[in-house]
Coordinates of C-alpha atoms in Angstrom, one line a residue:
Chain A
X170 CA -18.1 -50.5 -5.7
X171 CA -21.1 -50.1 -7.3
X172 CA -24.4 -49.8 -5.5
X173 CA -26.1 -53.4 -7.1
X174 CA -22.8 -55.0 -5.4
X175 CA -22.9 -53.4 -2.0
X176 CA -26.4 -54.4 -1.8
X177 CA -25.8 -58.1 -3.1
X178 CA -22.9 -57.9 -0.6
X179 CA -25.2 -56.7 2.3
X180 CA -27.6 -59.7 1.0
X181 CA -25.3 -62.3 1.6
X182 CA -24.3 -60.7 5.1
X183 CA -27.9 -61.3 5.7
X184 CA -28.5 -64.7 4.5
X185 CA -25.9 -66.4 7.2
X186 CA -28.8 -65.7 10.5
X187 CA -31.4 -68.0 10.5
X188 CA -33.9 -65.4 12.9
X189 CA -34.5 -62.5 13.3
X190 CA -33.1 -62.0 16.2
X191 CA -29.9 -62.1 14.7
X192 CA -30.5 -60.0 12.2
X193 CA -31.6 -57.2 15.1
X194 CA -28.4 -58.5 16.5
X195 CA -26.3 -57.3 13.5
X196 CA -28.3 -54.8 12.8
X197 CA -27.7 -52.8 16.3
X198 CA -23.9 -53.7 15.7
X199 CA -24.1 -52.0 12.3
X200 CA -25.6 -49.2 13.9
X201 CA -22.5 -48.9 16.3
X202 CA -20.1 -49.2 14.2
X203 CA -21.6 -46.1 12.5
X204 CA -19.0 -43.1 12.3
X205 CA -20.0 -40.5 14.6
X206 CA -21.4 -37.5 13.1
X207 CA -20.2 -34.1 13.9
X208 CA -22.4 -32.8 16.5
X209 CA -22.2 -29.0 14.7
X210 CA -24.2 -31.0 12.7
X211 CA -27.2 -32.5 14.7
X212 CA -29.4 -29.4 14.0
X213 CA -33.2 -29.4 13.2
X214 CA -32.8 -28.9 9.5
X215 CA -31.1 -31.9 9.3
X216 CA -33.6 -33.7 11.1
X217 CA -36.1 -36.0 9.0
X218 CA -39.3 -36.0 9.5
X219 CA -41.7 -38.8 9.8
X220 CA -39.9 -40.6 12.5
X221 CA -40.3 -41.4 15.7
X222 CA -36.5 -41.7 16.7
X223 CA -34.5 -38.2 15.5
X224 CA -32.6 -38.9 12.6
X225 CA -30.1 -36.2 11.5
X226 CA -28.7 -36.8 7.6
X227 CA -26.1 -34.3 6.0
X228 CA -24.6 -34.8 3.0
X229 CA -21.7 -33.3 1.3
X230 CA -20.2 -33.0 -2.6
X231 CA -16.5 -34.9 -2.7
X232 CA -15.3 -35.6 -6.4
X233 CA -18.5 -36.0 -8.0
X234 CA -19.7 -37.8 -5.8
X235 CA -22.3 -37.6 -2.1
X236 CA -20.9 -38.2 1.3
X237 CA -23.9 -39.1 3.5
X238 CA -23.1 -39.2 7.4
X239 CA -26.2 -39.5 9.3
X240 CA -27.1 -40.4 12.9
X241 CA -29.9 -41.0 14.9
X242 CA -30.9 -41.7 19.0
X243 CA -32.5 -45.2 18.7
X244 CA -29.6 -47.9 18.0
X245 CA -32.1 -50.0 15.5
X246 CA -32.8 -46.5 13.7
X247 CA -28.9 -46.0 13.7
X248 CA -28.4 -49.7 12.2
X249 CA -30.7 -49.0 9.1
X250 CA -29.3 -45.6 8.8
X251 CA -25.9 -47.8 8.7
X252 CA -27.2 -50.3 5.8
X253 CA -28.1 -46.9 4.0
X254 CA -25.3 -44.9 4.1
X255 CA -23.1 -48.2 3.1
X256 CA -25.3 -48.0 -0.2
X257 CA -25.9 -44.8 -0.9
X258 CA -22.6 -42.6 0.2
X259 CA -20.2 -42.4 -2.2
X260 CA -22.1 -43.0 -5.0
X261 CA -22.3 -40.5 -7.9
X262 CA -26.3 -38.9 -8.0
X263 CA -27.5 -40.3 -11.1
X264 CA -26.8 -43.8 -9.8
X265 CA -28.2 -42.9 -6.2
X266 CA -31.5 -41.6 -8.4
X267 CA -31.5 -45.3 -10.4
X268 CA -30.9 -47.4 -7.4
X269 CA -33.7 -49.7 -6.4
X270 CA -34.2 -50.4 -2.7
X271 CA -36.0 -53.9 -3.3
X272 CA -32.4 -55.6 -1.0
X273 CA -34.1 -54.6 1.8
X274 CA -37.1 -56.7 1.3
X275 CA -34.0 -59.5 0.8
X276 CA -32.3 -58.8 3.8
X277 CA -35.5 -58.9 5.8
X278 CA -36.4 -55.8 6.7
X279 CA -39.5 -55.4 4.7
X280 CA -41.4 -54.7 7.6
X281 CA -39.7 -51.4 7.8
X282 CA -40.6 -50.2 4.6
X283 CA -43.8 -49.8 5.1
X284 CA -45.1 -46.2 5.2
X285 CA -46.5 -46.3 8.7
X286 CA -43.9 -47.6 10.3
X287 CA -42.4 -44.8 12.5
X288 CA -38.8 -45.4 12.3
X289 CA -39.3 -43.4 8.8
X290 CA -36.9 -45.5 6.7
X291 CA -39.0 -44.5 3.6
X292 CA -38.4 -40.9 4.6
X293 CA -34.9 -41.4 4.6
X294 CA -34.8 -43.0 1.1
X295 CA -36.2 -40.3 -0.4
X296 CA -34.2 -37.8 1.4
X297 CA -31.0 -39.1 0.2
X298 CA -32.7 -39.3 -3.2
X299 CA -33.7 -36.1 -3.1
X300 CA -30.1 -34.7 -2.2
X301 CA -28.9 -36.6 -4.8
X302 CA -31.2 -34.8 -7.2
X303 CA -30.3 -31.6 -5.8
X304 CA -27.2 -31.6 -6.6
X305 CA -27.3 -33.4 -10.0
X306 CA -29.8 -30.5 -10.8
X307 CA -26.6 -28.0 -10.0
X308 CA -24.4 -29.7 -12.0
X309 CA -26.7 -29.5 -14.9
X310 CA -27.4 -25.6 -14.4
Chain B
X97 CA -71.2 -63.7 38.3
X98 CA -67.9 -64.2 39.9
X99 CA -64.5 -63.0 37.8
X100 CA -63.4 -65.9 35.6
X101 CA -60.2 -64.5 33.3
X102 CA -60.2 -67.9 31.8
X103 CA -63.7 -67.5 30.4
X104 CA -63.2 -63.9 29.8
X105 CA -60.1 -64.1 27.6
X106 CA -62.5 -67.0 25.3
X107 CA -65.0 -64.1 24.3
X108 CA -62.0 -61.9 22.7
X109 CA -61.4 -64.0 19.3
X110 CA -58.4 -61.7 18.5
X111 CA -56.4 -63.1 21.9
X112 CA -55.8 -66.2 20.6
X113 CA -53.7 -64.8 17.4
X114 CA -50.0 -65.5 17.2
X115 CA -47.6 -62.0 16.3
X116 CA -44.5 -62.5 14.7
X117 CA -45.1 -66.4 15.5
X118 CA -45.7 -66.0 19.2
X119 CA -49.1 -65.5 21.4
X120 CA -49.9 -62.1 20.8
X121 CA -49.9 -60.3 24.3
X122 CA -51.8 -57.3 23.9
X123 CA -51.0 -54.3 26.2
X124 CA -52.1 -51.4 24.1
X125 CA -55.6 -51.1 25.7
X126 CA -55.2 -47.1 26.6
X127 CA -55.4 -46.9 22.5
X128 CA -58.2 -49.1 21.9
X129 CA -59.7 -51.9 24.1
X130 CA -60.2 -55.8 22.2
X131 CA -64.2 -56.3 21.5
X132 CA -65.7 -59.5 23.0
X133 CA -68.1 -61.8 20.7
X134 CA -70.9 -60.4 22.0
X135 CA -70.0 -57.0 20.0
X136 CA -68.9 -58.4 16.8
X137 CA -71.8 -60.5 16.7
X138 CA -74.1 -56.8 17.0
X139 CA -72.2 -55.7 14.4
X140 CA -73.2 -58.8 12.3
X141 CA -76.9 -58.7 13.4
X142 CA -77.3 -55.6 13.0
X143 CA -76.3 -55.6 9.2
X144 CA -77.7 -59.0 8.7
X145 CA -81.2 -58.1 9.7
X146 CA -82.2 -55.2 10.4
X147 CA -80.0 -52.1 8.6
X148 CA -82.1 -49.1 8.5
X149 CA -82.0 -45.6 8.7
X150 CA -83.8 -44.4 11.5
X151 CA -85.8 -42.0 12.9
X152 CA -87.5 -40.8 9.2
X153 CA -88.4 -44.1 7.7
X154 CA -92.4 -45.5 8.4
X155 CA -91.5 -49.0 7.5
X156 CA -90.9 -51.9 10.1
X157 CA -87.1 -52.2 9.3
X158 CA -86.7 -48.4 10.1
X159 CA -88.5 -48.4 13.0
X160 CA -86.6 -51.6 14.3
X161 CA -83.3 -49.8 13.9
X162 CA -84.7 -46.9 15.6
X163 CA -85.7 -48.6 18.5
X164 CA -82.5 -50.5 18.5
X165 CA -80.3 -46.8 18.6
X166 CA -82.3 -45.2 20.8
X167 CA -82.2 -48.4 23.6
X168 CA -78.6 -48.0 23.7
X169 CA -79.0 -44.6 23.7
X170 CA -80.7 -45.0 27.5
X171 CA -78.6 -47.7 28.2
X172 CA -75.8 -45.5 28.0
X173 CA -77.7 -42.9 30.0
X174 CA -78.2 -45.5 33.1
X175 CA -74.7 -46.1 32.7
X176 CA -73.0 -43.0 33.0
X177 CA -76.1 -41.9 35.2
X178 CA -77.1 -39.0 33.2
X179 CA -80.8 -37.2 34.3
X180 CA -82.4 -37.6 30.5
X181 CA -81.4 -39.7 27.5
X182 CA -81.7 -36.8 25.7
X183 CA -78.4 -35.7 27.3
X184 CA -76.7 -37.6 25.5
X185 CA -75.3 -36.7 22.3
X186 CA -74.0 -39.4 20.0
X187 CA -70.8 -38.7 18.2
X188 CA -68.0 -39.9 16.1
X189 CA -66.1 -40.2 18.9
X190 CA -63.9 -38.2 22.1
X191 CA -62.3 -35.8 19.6
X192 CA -65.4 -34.6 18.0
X193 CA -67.3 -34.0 21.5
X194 CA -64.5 -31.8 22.2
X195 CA -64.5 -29.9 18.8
X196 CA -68.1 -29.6 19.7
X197 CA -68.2 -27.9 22.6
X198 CA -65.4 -25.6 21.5
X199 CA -67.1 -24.3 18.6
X200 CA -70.3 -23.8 20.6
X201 CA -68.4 -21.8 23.3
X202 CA -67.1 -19.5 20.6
X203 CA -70.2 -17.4 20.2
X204 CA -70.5 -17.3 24.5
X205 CA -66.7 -15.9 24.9
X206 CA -65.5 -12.6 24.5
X207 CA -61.8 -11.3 24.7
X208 CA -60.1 -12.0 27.5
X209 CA -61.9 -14.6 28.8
X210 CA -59.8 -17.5 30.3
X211 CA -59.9 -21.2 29.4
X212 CA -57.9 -24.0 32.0
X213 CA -56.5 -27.3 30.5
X214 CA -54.2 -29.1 32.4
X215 CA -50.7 -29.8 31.7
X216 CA -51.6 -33.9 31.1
X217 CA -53.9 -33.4 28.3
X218 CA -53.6 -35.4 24.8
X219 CA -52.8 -33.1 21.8
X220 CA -56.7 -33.9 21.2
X221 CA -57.5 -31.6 24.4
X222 CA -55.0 -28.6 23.3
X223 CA -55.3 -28.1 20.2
X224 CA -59.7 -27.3 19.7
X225 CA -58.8 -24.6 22.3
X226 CA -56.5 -23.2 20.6
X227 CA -58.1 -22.2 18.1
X228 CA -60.9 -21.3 20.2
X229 CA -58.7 -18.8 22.1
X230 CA -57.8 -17.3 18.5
X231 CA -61.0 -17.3 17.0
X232 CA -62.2 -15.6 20.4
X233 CA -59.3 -13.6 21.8
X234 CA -60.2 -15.7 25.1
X235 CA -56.8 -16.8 27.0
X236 CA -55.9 -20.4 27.8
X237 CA -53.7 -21.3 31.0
X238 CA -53.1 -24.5 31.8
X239 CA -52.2 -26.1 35.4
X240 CA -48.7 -27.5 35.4
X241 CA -48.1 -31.0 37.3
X242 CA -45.2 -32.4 39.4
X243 CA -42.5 -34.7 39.0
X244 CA -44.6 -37.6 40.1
X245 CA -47.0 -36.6 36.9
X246 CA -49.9 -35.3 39.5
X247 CA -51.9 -31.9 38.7
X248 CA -50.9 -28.6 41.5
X249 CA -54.1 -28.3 43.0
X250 CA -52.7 -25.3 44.6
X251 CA -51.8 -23.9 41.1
X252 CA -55.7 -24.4 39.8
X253 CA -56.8 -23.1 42.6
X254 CA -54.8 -19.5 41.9
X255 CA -55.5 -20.1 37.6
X256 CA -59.6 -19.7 38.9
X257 CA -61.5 -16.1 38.6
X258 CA -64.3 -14.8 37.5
X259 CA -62.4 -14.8 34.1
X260 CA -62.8 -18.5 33.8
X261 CA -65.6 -19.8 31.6
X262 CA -64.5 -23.3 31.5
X263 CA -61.8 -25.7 32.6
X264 CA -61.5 -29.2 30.9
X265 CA -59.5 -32.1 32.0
X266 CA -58.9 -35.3 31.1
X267 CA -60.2 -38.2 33.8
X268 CA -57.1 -39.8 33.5
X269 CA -54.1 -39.2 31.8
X270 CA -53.6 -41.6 28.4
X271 CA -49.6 -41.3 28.7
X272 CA -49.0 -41.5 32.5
X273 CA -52.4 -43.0 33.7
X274 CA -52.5 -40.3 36.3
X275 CA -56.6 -39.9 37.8
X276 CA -57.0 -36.5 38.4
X277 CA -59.5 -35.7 41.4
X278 CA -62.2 -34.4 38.9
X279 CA -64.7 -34.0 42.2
X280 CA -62.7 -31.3 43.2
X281 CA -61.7 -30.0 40.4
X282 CA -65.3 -29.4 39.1
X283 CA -66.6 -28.2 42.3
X284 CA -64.0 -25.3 42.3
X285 CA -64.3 -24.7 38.9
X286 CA -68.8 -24.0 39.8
X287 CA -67.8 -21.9 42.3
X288 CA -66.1 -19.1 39.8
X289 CA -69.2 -19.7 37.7
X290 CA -67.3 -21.6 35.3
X291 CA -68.0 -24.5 33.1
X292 CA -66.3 -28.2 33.3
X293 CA -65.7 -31.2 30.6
X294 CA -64.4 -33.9 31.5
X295 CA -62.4 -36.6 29.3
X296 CA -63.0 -40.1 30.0
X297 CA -61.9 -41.3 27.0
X298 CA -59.3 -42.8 29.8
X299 CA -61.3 -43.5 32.7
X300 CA -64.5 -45.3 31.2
X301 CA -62.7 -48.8 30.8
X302 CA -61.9 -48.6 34.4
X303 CA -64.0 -46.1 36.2
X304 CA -67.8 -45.9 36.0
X305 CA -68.7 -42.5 36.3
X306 CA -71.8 -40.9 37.8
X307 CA -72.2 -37.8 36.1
X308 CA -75.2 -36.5 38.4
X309 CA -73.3 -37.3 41.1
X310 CA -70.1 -35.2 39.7
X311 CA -72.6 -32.5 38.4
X312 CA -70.4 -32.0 35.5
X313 CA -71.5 -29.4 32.7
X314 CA -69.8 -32.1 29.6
X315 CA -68.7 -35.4 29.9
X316 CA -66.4 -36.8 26.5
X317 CA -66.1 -40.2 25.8
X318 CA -65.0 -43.4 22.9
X319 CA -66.6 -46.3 22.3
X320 CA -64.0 -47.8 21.2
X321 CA -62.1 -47.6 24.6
X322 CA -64.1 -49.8 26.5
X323 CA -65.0 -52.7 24.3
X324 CA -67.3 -51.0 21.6
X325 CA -66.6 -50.1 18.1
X326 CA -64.6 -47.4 16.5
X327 CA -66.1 -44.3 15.0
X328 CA -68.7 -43.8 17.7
X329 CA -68.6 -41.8 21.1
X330 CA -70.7 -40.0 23.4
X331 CA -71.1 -36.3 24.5
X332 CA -72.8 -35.7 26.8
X333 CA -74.1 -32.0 28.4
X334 CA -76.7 -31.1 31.1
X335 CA -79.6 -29.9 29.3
X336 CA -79.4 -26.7 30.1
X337 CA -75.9 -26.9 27.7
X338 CA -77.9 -28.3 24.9
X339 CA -80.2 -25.2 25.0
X340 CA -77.4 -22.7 25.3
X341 CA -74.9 -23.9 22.7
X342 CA -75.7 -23.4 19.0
X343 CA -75.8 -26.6 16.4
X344 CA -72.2 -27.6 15.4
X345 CA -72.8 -29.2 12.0
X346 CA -76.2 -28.1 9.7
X347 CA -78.0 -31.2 7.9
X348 CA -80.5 -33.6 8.0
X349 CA -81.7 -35.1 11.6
X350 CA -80.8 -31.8 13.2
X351 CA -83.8 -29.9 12.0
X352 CA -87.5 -29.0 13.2
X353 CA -88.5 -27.0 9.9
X354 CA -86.7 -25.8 7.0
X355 CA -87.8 -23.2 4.7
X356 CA -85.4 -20.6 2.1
X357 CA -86.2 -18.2 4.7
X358 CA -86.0 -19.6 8.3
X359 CA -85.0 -23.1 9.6
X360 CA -86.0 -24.1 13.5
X361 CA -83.6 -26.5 15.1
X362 CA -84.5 -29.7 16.3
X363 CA -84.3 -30.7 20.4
X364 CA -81.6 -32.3 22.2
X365 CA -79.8 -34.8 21.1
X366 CA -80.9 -34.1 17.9
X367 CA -80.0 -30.8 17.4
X368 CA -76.2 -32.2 17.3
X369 CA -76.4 -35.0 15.5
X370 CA -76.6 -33.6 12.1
X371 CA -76.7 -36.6 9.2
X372 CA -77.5 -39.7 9.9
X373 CA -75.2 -41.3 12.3
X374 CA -73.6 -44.6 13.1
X375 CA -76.3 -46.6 13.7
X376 CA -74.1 -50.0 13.9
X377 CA -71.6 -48.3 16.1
X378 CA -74.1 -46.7 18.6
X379 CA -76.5 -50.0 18.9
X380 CA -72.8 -52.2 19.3
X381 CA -71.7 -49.4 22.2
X382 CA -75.0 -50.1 23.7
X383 CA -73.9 -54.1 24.0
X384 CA -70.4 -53.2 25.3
X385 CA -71.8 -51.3 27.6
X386 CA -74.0 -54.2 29.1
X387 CA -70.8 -56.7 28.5
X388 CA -68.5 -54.5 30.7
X389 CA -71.5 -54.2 33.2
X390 CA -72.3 -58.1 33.5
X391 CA -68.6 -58.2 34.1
X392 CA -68.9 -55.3 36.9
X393 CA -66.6 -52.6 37.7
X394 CA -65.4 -53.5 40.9
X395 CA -64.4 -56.8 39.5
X396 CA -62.3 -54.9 36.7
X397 CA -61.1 -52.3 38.8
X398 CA -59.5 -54.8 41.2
X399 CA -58.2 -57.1 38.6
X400 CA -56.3 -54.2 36.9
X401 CA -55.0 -53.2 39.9
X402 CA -53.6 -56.6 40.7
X403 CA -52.2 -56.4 37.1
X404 CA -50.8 -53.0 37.8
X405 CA -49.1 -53.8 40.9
X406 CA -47.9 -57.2 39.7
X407 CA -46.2 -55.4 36.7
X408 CA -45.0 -52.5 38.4
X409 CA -42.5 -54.5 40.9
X410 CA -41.7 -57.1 38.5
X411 CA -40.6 -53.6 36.1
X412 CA -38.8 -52.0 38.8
X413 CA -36.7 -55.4 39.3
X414 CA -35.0 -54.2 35.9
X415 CA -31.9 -52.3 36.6
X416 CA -32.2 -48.6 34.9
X417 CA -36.0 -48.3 34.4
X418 CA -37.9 -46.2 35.4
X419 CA -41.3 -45.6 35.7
X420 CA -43.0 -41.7 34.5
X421 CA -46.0 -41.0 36.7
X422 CA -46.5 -42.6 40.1
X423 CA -49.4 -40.7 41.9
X424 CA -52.5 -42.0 42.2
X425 CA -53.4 -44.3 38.8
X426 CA -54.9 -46.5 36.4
X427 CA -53.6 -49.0 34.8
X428 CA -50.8 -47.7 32.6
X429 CA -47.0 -48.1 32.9
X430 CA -45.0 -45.6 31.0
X431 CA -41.4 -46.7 31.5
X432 CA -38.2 -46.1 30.0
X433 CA -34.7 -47.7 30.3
X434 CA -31.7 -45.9 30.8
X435 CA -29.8 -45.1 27.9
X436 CA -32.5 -46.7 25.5
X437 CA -34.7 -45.5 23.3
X438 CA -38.3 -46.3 23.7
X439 CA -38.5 -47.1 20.2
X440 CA -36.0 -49.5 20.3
X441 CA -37.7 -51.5 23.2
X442 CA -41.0 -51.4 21.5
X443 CA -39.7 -52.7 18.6
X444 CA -37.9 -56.1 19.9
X445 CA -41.1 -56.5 22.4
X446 CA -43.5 -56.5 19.2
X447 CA -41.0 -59.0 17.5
X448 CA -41.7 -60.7 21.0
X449 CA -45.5 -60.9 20.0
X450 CA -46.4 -57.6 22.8
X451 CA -48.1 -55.0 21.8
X452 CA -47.1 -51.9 23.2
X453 CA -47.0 -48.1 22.6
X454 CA -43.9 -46.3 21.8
X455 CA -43.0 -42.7 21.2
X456 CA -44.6 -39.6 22.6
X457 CA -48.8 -40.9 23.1
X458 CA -49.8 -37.6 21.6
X459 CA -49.1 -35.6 24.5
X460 CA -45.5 -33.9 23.9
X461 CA -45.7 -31.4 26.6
X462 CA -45.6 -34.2 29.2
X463 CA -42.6 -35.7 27.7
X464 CA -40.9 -32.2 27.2
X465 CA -41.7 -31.8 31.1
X466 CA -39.5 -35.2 31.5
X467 CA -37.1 -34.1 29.0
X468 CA -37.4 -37.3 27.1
X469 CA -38.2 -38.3 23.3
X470 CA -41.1 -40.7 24.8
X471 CA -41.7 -43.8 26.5
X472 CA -42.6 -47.5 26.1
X473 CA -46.8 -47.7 27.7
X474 CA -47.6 -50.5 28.8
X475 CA -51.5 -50.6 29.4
X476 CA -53.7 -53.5 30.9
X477 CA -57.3 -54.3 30.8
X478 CA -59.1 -56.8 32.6
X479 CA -58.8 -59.8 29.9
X480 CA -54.6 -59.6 30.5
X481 CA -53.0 -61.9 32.8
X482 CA -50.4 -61.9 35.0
X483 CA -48.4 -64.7 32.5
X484 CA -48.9 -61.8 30.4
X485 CA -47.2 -59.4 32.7
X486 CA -44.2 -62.0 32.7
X487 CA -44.1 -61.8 29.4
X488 CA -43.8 -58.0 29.0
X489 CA -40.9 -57.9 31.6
X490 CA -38.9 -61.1 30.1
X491 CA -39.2 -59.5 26.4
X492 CA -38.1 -56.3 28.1
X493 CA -35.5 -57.7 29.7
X494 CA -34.6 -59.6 26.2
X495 CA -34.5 -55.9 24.5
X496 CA -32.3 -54.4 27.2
X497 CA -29.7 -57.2 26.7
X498 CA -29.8 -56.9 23.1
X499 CA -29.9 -53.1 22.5
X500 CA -26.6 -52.2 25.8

């Protein structure tokens, strides 16, 4: 799937609750249902900065394309972590570099964007555009 | 004038907001206090009619602003009961006293001379010392605290020699709302010949202090915290201080005579308050403090308490919070819930419409001590209600059923 239809897919998730409660609700769920990281890998240079729940993010080179797993110890950190790593893992870098992030504005999480919020959901978007850069900067060299 | 909440509560314009579509319940007062009418309207005023700079200008307008500065300069001097109003030192706030002080005390220390913080102190209070100690070579030790988040006297008591030169504490502790017994501690720390400032960037929302009466050396403070503006504080330091510490910043204001050869230094205050300073923000402290006053202390003090006790047993009801620091307090309620983080509860309160702090309130050794990320702070003022209270607990509870 390609990352403009996981995030129309995560848009129409979205539209069914009517509050945000709900949306915390399935949010928190998401985050849950998150695969559990490998533990080996909770270590401070996987830690992102800029947040005021830890949030560990490793990624990993599998047929052209990143594996993201991430984690974090707030559950509402863990959810959005959950909504990224639906978009952004397995995607090829140059797509992860020309992805747009305006579906979480859609799916009504705007209020997280904003770069003084502590949960650092900015911080992860770049760091998961950054590893993709990384490594599309290796394949070119 | 008797203690009406109900009138109170109509002089802060902000309380009647709505957050996230419900009445905003505002329990972040330990970060900044709400300003009553009476202040914005200074604020107004003061730009309205009479802007100025002061204390240079001939003109009516000048010398209107001037006296306007330098009355709440000595009404601020009643209040915190200082001997001369030239004790006082106007500054951009807590954090700049402190930086202050420090830099003067770098040309009176020499290697090996000890500095005593305590182990409840904002980042604020640890970090102008440290690089005090390694501009000077001077030591710092710090007095650790208990499980109940109260200082070891006993501890102190064996940190203090003839080493010491100065031992600063905060009044009360932003992230646990601990009081520390600052009576005894600066009466111990004279005794060793040493020096004591005092935070009450904390304490003067609550507490009025009497700084003769405590006969500390430096007393730190916001106006911001209780009711006044941000971007102005006080510092204030016996006169004796004020002759013995160099100026902290050169400029205009802070000068007697300048020539390419030699410049004299102006008296206290001015001597510290290089630039010209915030005129607005001192002259709209000065009306706080009579706001806070009309109020009275004793009338705050005991409806906080009420607040404090109210909220601290409805809390406790929850199952799996608990509550950091329970000495002798203020009133602030850091809590956490088992299992949960404190960012996680802070955000579904605030979607709730309560303001609360989350995360580590700038004072990470106290949460390594605890062994925990943070906590949510709750912290009341006089113009909260006990409704409010309710509020905090059934959002809290709300979190906790949505986040296990």
């Amino acid at each position: 799937m390609t990352i403009e239809a996981i995030q129309e897919e995560l848009i129409d998730e979205f539209s069914m609750f009517d509050d945000w409660m709900q949306r915390y609700e399935y949010m928190i769920d998401l985050g849950k249902s998150l695969p559990l990281i490998d533990e080996k890998l909770k270590t401070d240079d996987k830690l992102i900065k800029g947040c005021q729940s830890k949030v560990w993010l490793n990624s990993e080179m599998k047929n052209d394309k990143i594996i993201f797993t991430a984690d974090s110890d707030a559950i509402i950190t863990k959810g959005i972590i959950a909504v990224l790593v639906r978009v952004f893992s397995n995607q090829e870098p140059q797509a992860i570099l020309d992805a747009d992030t305006d579906f979480i504005d859609e799916i009504g999480l705007k209020e997280h964007l904003s770069p003084t919020r502590a949960n650092g959901l900015v911080s992860m978007i770049k760091q998961m555009k950054m590893y993709a850069l990384a490594y599309q900067t290796q394949a070119n060299s | 004038m008797s203690f009406d909440i109900h009138n109170i509560r109509k002089d802060f314009p902000i309380l009647s907001r709505k957050v996230n579509g419900y009445p905003l319940v505002y329990l972040d007062n330990a970060a900044t206090s709400q300003k009553p009418q009476q202040v914005i309207d200074a604020i107004v005023d003061y730009y309205s009619n009479y802007n100025a700079n002061i204390h240079r200008g001939v003109h009516s307008l000048s010398q209107e602003a001037t006296d306007a500065y330098e009355a709440a300069r000595h009404k601020i001097q009643n209040h915190f009961n200082a001997k001369t109003a030239c004790e006082i030192i106007f500054t951009a706030g807590t954090t700049q006293g402190i930086n202050l002080v420090a830099n003067g005390f770098a040309s009176l220390l020499n290697k090996g001379d000890e500095i005593i913080v305590s182990a409840l102190e904002h980042h604020s209070n640890i970090v102008p010392w440290q690089m005090l100690c390694e501009k000077t070579g001077a030591v710092l030790r710090v007095i650790p605290m208990n499980e109940e988040g109260t200082l070891l006297m006993d501890e102190y008591y064996n940190l203090l020699s003839d080493k010491t030169k100065l031992v600063f504490v905060n009044h009360i502790s932003n992230a646990l709302g601990t009081i520390n017994p600052i009576e005894e501690i600066i009466e111990k720390a004279h005794s060793v010949g040493a020096a004591v400032l005092i935070d009450g960037a904390q304490s003067c929302s609550h507490i009025k202090p009497n700084l003769q009466e405590l006969n500390v050396d430096f007393y730190v403070t916001s106006a911001h915290k209780m009711c006044g503006p941000t971007g102005v504080g006080i510092l204030y330091m016996k006169e004796e201080w004020g002759n013995k510490l160099p100026p902290y910043q050169g400029g205009g204001e802070m000068i007697a005579e300048v020539s390419f050869e030699k410049t004299t230094y102006a008296g206290l205050p001015h001597k510290f308050e290089a630039g010209t300073p915030n005129i607005c923000g001192g002259i709209a402290f000065g009306v706080a403090i009579d706001y806070l006053n009309a109020i009275g202390f004793d009338a705050i003090e005991a409806h906080e308490n009420e607040l404090l006790t109210y909220a601290t047993n409805k809390l406790l009801e929850i199952e799996g919070l608990r509550i950091y620091g329970t000495g002798q307090k203020t009133s602030v309620i850091s809590f956490n819930i088992e299992d949960l983080h404190p960012y996680d509860i802070g955000t579904i309160v605030d979607k709730l419409g309560i303001a609360v702090r989350t995360g580590h309130h700038c004072a990470q050794p106290i949460m390594e001590f605890y062994k925990i990320p943070g906590t949510v702070r709750a912290s009341f003022a006089f113009y909260n209600t006990l409704e409010e209270v309710d509020a905090l607990v059934e959002a809290v509870k709300k979190a906790k059923m949505m986040l296990s």
